[in-house]
mmCIF file of C-alpha atoms in Angstrom:
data_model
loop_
_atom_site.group_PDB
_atom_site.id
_atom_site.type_symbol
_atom_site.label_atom_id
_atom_site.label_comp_id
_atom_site.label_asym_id
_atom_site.label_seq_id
_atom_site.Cartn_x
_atom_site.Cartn_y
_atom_site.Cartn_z
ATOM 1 C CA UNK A 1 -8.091 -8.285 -6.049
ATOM 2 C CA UNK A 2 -10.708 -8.009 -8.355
ATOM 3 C CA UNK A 3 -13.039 -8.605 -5.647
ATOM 4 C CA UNK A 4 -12.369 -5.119 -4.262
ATOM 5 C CA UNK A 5 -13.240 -2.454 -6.957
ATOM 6 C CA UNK A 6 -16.737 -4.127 -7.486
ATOM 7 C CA UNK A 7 -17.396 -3.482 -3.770
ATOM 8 C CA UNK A 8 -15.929 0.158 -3.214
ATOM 9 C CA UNK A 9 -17.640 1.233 -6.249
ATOM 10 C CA UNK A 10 -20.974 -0.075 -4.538
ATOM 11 C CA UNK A 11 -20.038 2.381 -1.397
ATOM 12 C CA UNK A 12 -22.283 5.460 -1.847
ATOM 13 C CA UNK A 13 -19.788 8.647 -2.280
ATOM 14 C CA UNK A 14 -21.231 10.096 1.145
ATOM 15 C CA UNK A 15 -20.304 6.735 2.951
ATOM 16 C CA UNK A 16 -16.735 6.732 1.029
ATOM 17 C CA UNK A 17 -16.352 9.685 2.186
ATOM 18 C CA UNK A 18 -17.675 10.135 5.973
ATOM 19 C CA UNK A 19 -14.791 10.450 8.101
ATOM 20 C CA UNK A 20 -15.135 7.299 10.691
ATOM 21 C CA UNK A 21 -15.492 7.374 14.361
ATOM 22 C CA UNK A 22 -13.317 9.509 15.973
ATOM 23 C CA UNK A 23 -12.203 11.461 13.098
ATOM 24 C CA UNK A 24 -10.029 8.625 11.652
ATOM 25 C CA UNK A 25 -9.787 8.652 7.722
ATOM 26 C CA UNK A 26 -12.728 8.144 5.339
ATOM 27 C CA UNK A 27 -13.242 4.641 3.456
ATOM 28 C CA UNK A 28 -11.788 6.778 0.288
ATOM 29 C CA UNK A 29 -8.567 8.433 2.291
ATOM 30 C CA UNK A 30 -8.287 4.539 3.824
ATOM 31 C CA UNK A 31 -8.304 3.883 -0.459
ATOM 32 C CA UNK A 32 -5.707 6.363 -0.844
ATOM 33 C CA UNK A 33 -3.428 5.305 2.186
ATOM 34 C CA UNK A 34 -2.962 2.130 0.455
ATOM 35 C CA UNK A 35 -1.841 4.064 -2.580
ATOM 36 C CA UNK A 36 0.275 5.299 -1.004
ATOM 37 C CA UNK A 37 1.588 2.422 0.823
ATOM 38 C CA UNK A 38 2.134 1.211 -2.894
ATOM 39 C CA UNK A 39 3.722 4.060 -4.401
ATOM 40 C CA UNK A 40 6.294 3.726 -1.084
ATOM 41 C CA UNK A 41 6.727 -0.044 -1.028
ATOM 42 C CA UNK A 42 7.033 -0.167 -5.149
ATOM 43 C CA UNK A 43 10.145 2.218 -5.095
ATOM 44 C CA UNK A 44 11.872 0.049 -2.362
ATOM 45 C CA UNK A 45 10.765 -3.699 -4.030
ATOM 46 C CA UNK A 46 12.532 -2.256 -7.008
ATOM 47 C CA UNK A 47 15.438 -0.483 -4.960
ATOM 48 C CA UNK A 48 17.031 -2.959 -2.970
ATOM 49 C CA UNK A 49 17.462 -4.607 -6.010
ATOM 50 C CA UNK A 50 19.986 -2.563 -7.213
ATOM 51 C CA UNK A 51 21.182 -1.111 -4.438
ATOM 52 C CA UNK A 52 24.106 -1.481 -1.482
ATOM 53 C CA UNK A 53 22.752 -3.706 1.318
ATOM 54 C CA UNK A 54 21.250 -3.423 3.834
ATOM 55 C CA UNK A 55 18.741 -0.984 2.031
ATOM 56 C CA UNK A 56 17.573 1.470 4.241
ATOM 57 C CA UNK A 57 14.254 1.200 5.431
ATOM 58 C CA UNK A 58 13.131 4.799 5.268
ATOM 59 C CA UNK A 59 9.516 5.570 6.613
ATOM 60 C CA UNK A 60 7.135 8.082 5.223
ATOM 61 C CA UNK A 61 5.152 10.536 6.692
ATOM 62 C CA UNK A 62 1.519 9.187 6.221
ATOM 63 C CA UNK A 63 -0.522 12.376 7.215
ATOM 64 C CA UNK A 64 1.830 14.515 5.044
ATOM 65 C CA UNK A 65 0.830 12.461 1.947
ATOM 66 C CA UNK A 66 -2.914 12.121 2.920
ATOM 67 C CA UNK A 67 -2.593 16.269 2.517
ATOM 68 C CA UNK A 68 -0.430 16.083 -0.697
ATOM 69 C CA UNK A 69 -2.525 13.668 -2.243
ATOM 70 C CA UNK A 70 -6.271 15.155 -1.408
ATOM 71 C CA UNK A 71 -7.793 11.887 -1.604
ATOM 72 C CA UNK A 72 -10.884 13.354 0.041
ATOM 73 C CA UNK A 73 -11.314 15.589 -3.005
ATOM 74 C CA UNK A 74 -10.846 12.538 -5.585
ATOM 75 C CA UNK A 75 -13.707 10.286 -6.983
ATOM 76 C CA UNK A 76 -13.992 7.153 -5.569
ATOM 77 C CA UNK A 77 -13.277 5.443 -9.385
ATOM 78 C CA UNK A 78 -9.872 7.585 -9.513
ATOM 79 C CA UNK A 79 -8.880 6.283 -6.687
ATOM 80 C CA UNK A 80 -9.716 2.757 -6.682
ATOM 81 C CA UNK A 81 -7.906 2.922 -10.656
ATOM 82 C CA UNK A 82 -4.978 4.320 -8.785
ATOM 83 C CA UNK A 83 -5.466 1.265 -6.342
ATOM 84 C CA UNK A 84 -5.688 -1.439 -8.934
ATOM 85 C CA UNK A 85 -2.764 -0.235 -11.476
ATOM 86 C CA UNK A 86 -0.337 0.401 -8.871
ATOM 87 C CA UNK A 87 -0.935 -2.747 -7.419
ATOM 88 C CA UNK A 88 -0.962 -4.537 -11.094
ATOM 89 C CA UNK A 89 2.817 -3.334 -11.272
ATOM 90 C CA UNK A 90 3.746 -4.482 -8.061
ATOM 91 C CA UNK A 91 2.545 -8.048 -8.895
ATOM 92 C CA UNK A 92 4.705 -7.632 -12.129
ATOM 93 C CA UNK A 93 7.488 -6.141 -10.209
ATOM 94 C CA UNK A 94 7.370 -9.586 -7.253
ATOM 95 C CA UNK A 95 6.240 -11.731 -9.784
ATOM 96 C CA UNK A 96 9.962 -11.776 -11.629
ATOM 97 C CA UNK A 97 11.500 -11.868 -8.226
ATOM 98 C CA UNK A 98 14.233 -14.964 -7.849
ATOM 99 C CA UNK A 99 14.999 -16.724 -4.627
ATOM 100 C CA UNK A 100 18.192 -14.417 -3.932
ATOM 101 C CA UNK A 101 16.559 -11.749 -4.811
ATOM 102 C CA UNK A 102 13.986 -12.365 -1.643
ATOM 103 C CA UNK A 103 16.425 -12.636 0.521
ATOM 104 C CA UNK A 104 18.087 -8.898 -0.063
ATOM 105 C CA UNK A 105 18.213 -6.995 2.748
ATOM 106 C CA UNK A 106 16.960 -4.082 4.160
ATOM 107 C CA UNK A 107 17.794 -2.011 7.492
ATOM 108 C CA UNK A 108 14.955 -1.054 9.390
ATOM 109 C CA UNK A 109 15.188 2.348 11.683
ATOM 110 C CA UNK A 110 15.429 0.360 14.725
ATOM 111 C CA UNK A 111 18.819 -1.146 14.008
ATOM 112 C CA UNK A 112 16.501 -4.596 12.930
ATOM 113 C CA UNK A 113 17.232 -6.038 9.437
ATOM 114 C CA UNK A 114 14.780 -7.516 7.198
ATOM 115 C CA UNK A 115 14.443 -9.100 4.137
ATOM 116 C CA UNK A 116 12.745 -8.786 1.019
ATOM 117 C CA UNK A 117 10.475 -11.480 1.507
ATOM 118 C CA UNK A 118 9.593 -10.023 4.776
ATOM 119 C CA UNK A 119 8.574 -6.842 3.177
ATOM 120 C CA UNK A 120 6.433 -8.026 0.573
ATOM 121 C CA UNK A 121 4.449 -9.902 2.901
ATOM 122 C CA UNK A 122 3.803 -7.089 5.184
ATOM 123 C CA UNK A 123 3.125 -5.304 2.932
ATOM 124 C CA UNK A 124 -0.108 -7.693 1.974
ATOM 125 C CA UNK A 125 -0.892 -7.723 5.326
ATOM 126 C CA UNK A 126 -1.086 -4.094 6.059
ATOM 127 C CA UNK A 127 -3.450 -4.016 2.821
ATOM 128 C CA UNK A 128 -5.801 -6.829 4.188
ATOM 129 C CA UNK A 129 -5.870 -5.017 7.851
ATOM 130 C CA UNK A 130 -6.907 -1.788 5.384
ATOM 131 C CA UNK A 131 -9.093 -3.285 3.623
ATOM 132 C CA UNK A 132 -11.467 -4.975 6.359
ATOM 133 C CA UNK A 133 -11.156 -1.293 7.994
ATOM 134 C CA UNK A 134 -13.153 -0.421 4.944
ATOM 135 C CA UNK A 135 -15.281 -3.538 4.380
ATOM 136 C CA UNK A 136 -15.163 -6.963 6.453
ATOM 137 C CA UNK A 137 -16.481 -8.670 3.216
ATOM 138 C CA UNK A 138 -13.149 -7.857 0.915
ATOM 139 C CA UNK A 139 -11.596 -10.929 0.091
ATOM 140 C CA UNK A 140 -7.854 -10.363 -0.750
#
């Protein structure tokens, strides 16, 4: 992880923030996404803890908090310190996580249940697939 604030920092602010091909999101909304993705994934890594299973798998609305958030209006070093100390707390967070406590449940939209475990490691994996969209050469 510390791999990856060394190298967005080296992105010139026009290339962090040129929208890529087709209009997609900018290297620093990409950035922000995965904030996002934290901010999301934190509340329900600490939720289903405490909560009635099978934990609801509630989605968010992605574009709506790209607008919210303005992460094309943020410097590249708030962003990536958003990056870094959200993710710092969710390695605290998983870190203290027992065996049972992987295996909680949650209940995705499509009637599919899943577990904790599950979650936490897509979750890594939608941050690597994120990550290479903004540099091949991040190492996660």
């Amino acid at each position: 992880m510390k791999e990856v604030p060394a190298a967005f920092i080296s992105i010139s602010p026009e290339e962090a923030a040129a929208p890529r091909p087709g209009g997609k999101w900018s290297k620093l909304q990409l950035l922000g996404h995965l904030c996002d993705s934290a901010i999301n994934n934190m509340s329900r890594f600490i939720k289903v803890q405490y909560e009635p299973q099978p934990l609801s798998l509630a989605l968010y609305d992605q574009d709506e908090w790209m607008t919210a958030q303005q992460y094309g209006r943020a410097t590249q070093e708030e962003v990536i310190a958003l990056w870094v100390s959200l993710n710092q707390a969710i390695l605290r967070v998983i870190s203290g996580l027992s065996s049972d406590q992987l295996r909680l449940v949650f209940l995705k939209e499509s009637g599919e249940t899943v577990t904790l475990q599950w979650l936490i490691e897509d979750y890594l994996e939608h941050m690597k697939h994120h990550l290479g969209q903004i540099s091949p050469d991040y190492i996660v």
